[in-house]
CSV table of C-alpha atoms in Angstrom, one decimal:
chain,number,residue,atom,x,y,z
A,1,GLY,CA,113.5,28.9,15.6
A,2,GLU,CA,111.5,30.6,12.9
A,3,PHE,CA,109.9,34.0,13.6
A,4,LEU,CA,108.0,36.7,11.9
A,5,LEU,CA,109.0,40.3,12.7
A,6,ALA,CA,106.6,43.2,11.8
A,7,PHE,CA,107.6,46.9,11.6
A,8,ASN,CA,105.4,49.8,10.5
A,9,GLY,CA,107.4,52.9,11.3
A,10,GLU,CA,104.9,54.0,14.0
A,11,ASP,CA,104.6,51.3,16.7
A,12,LEU,CA,107.0,49.0,18.4
A,13,HIS,CA,107.7,45.9,16.4
A,14,LEU,CA,105.7,42.7,16.7
A,15,THR,CA,107.3,39.2,16.9
A,16,TYR,CA,105.3,36.1,16.0
A,17,ASP,CA,106.7,32.8,17.1
A,18,GLY,CA,104.2,30.5,15.4
A,19,ALA,CA,101.8,30.6,18.3
A,20,ALA,CA,101.4,34.2,19.5
A,21,PHE,CA,102.4,37.8,18.8
A,22,ALA,CA,104.5,39.8,21.3
A,23,VAL,CA,105.3,43.5,21.3
A,24,ASN,CA,108.9,44.5,21.3
A,25,THR,CA,110.0,41.0,22.5
A,26,PRO,CA,112.8,40.4,22.3
A,27,ALA,CA,113.7,44.1,22.6
A,28,ILE,CA,115.7,45.9,20.0
A,29,THR,CA,118.0,48.5,21.5
A,30,GLY,CA,120.1,51.3,19.9
A,31,VAL,CA,117.2,52.4,17.7
A,32,SER,CA,113.5,52.5,18.5
A,33,SER,CA,111.7,49.7,16.5
A,34,ALA,CA,108.9,52.2,16.1
A,35,ASP,CA,111.2,54.1,13.7
A,36,ILE,CA,111.8,51.1,11.5
A,37,ILE,CA,110.0,51.1,8.1
A,38,PHE,CA,111.5,48.1,6.4
A,39,ALA,CA,113.4,44.9,7.4
A,40,TRP,CA,114.8,41.9,5.7
A,41,LYS,CA,117.3,39.1,6.3
A,42,TYR,CA,120.8,38.9,4.7
A,43,ALA,CA,123.8,36.9,5.8
A,44,SER,CA,122.0,35.5,8.9
A,45,ARG,CA,121.3,39.0,10.2
A,46,ILE,CA,118.2,41.2,10.4
A,47,TRP,CA,118.7,44.5,8.6
A,48,MET,CA,116.3,47.4,9.3
A,49,ILE,CA,115.8,50.8,7.6
A,50,GLU,CA,115.2,53.8,9.8
A,51,LYS,CA,112.5,56.1,8.5
A,52,ASN,CA,113.4,59.5,7.1
A,53,SER,CA,117.1,58.7,7.0
A,54,LEU,CA,120.0,57.1,5.1
A,55,SER,CA,120.7,54.8,8.1
A,56,VAL,CA,120.3,51.1,8.2
A,57,TRP,CA,120.6,49.1,11.4
A,58,TYR,CA,121.6,45.4,11.8
A,59,LEU,CA,121.3,42.9,14.6
A,60,PRO,CA,123.9,40.3,15.6
A,61,VAL,CA,124.1,37.1,13.6
A,62,ASP,CA,121.2,34.7,14.2
A,63,SER,CA,119.4,37.2,16.5
A,64,ILE,CA,115.9,38.7,16.4
A,65,GLY,CA,116.6,41.2,19.2
A,66,GLY,CA,119.4,42.8,21.1
A,67,ALA,CA,121.7,45.7,20.3
A,68,ALA,CA,121.3,47.1,16.8
A,69,ILE,CA,124.3,48.7,15.1
A,70,GLU,CA,123.9,51.7,12.9
A,71,LEU,CA,125.4,51.8,9.4
A,72,ASN,CA,125.1,55.4,8.2
A,73,LEU,CA,125.2,55.5,4.4
A,74,SER,CA,124.7,59.2,3.9
A,75,SER,CA,128.2,59.9,2.6
A,76,LEU,CA,127.8,57.1,0.0
A,77,PHE,CA,124.7,58.3,-1.9
A,78,ASP,CA,125.3,61.1,-4.5
A,79,LYS,CA,121.7,62.5,-4.4
A,80,GLY,CA,120.8,62.2,-0.8
A,81,GLY,CA,117.2,61.5,0.0
A,82,GLN,CA,116.1,58.6,2.3
A,83,LEU,CA,116.2,54.9,2.1
A,84,LYS,CA,113.0,53.2,0.9
A,85,PHE,CA,113.9,49.5,1.0
A,86,GLY,CA,116.7,47.0,0.8
A,87,GLY,CA,117.2,43.5,-0.5
A,88,THR,CA,119.5,40.8,-1.8
A,89,TRP,CA,120.9,40.5,-5.3
A,90,SER,CA,122.8,37.6,-6.7
A,91,SER,CA,125.1,38.0,-9.7
A,92,ASP,CA,127.5,35.6,-11.5
A,93,THR,CA,131.1,36.7,-10.7
A,94,GLY,CA,132.6,34.1,-13.0
A,95,ALA,CA,133.1,31.6,-10.1
A,96,GLY,CA,129.3,31.1,-9.5
A,97,LEU,CA,126.6,33.2,-7.9
A,98,ASN,CA,127.6,35.8,-5.4
A,99,GLN,CA,125.0,37.3,-3.1
A,100,LYS,CA,125.1,41.0,-2.3
A,101,ILE,CA,123.1,43.3,-0.1
A,102,VAL,CA,121.4,46.4,-1.7
A,103,PHE,CA,120.0,49.6,-0.3
A,104,VAL,CA,117.7,51.7,-2.4
A,105,THR,CA,116.7,55.3,-1.9
A,106,GLU,CA,113.5,57.2,-2.9
A,107,LEU,CA,115.6,59.0,-5.6
A,108,GLY,CA,116.4,55.7,-7.3
A,109,GLU,CA,120.0,55.1,-6.2
A,110,ALA,CA,120.9,51.5,-5.4
A,111,LEU,CA,124.0,50.9,-3.3
A,112,ALA,CA,125.4,47.3,-3.3
A,113,PHE,CA,127.9,45.7,-0.9
A,114,ASN,CA,129.6,42.3,-0.8
A,115,GLY,CA,130.3,40.6,2.5
A,116,THR,CA,128.8,39.5,5.8
A,117,ASP,CA,130.1,41.9,8.5
A,118,PRO,CA,130.0,45.6,7.9
A,119,SER,CA,132.2,46.2,11.0
A,120,SER,CA,135.1,44.4,9.4
A,121,PRO,CA,136.8,45.9,6.2
A,122,SER,CA,138.2,42.4,5.4
A,123,THR,CA,134.6,41.0,5.1
A,124,TRP,CA,132.7,44.0,3.7
A,125,SER,CA,133.2,46.0,0.5
A,126,LYS,CA,131.3,48.3,-1.7
A,127,VAL,CA,130.3,46.9,-5.1
A,128,GLY,CA,128.8,49.9,-6.7
A,129,LEU,CA,126.3,52.7,-6.7
A,130,TYR,CA,123.7,52.3,-9.5
A,131,GLN,CA,121.0,54.6,-10.8
A,132,ILE,CA,117.5,53.1,-11.4
A,133,SER,CA,114.3,55.0,-11.9
A,134,LYS,CA,112.6,56.3,-8.7
A,135,PRO,CA,110.8,53.3,-7.0
A,136,LEU,CA,107.1,53.5,-6.5
A,137,GLY,CA,107.4,52.9,-2.8
A,138,SER,CA,108.9,50.9,0.0
A,139,LYS,CA,107.1,47.8,-1.1
A,140,ALA,CA,108.1,48.1,-4.8
A,141,SER,CA,110.7,45.3,-4.8
A,142,LEU,CA,110.7,41.6,-5.4
A,143,ASN,CA,113.4,38.9,-5.6
A,144,ILE,CA,113.0,36.8,-8.7
A,145,GLY,CA,115.7,34.2,-9.2
A,146,GLY,CA,118.8,36.0,-8.0
A,147,ASP,CA,117.7,39.4,-9.3
A,148,LEU,CA,116.2,42.3,-7.3
A,149,ILE,CA,113.3,43.7,-9.3
A,150,THR,CA,112.0,47.2,-8.6
A,151,ALA,CA,108.7,48.7,-9.8
A,152,ALA,CA,109.7,52.2,-10.7
A,153,VAL,CA,108.3,55.3,-12.4
A,154,ASN,CA,109.8,54.2,-15.7
A,155,GLY,CA,108.6,50.5,-15.4
A,156,ILE,CA,109.9,47.3,-14.0
A,157,VAL,CA,113.7,47.5,-13.4
A,158,PRO,CA,115.8,44.4,-12.7
A,159,LEU,CA,119.0,45.5,-10.9
A,160,SER,CA,121.0,43.2,-13.2
A,161,LEU,CA,120.1,45.5,-16.1
A,162,ALA,CA,120.5,48.7,-14.1
A,163,VAL,CA,124.2,48.1,-13.7
A,164,THR,CA,124.7,48.3,-17.5
A,165,LYS,CA,122.0,50.8,-18.6
A,166,ASN,CA,121.2,54.4,-18.0
A,167,ALA,CA,117.9,54.8,-16.0
A,168,THR,CA,117.0,58.2,-17.5
């Protein structure tokens, strides 16, 4: 089915099924949904950012509840900080568009991965770590076409340009 999930970083999440809202239904385990500040869908999974951390959590394929699995990214960011938002980014690899998942910190680092299952090295690989300007907040991103656009302190930054330009 189609569902709307709502997270605010303070309360247990809400699920809307088209008719009614339910609190923490179905339940998410492994992390408290009250600690989730941002969520999005990528590769048929729900991805969630835990507040005040560099940890992202993901649910099983085609699930809106259940056991969330942590992906701690702290060793992959040069500047530290905390995650603000995530998204998808499509780029042309020469054989057509290839969709990637991106995690962005408050300090303007954007970490991109290819793949669908982070628990399997054969289907998950780091694409790169890019520096963009500091984002203006956790709601400062938008997908336009295949690009991930960020509203940042130095203006509007498309990720496709950040990979070839210096953000400072």
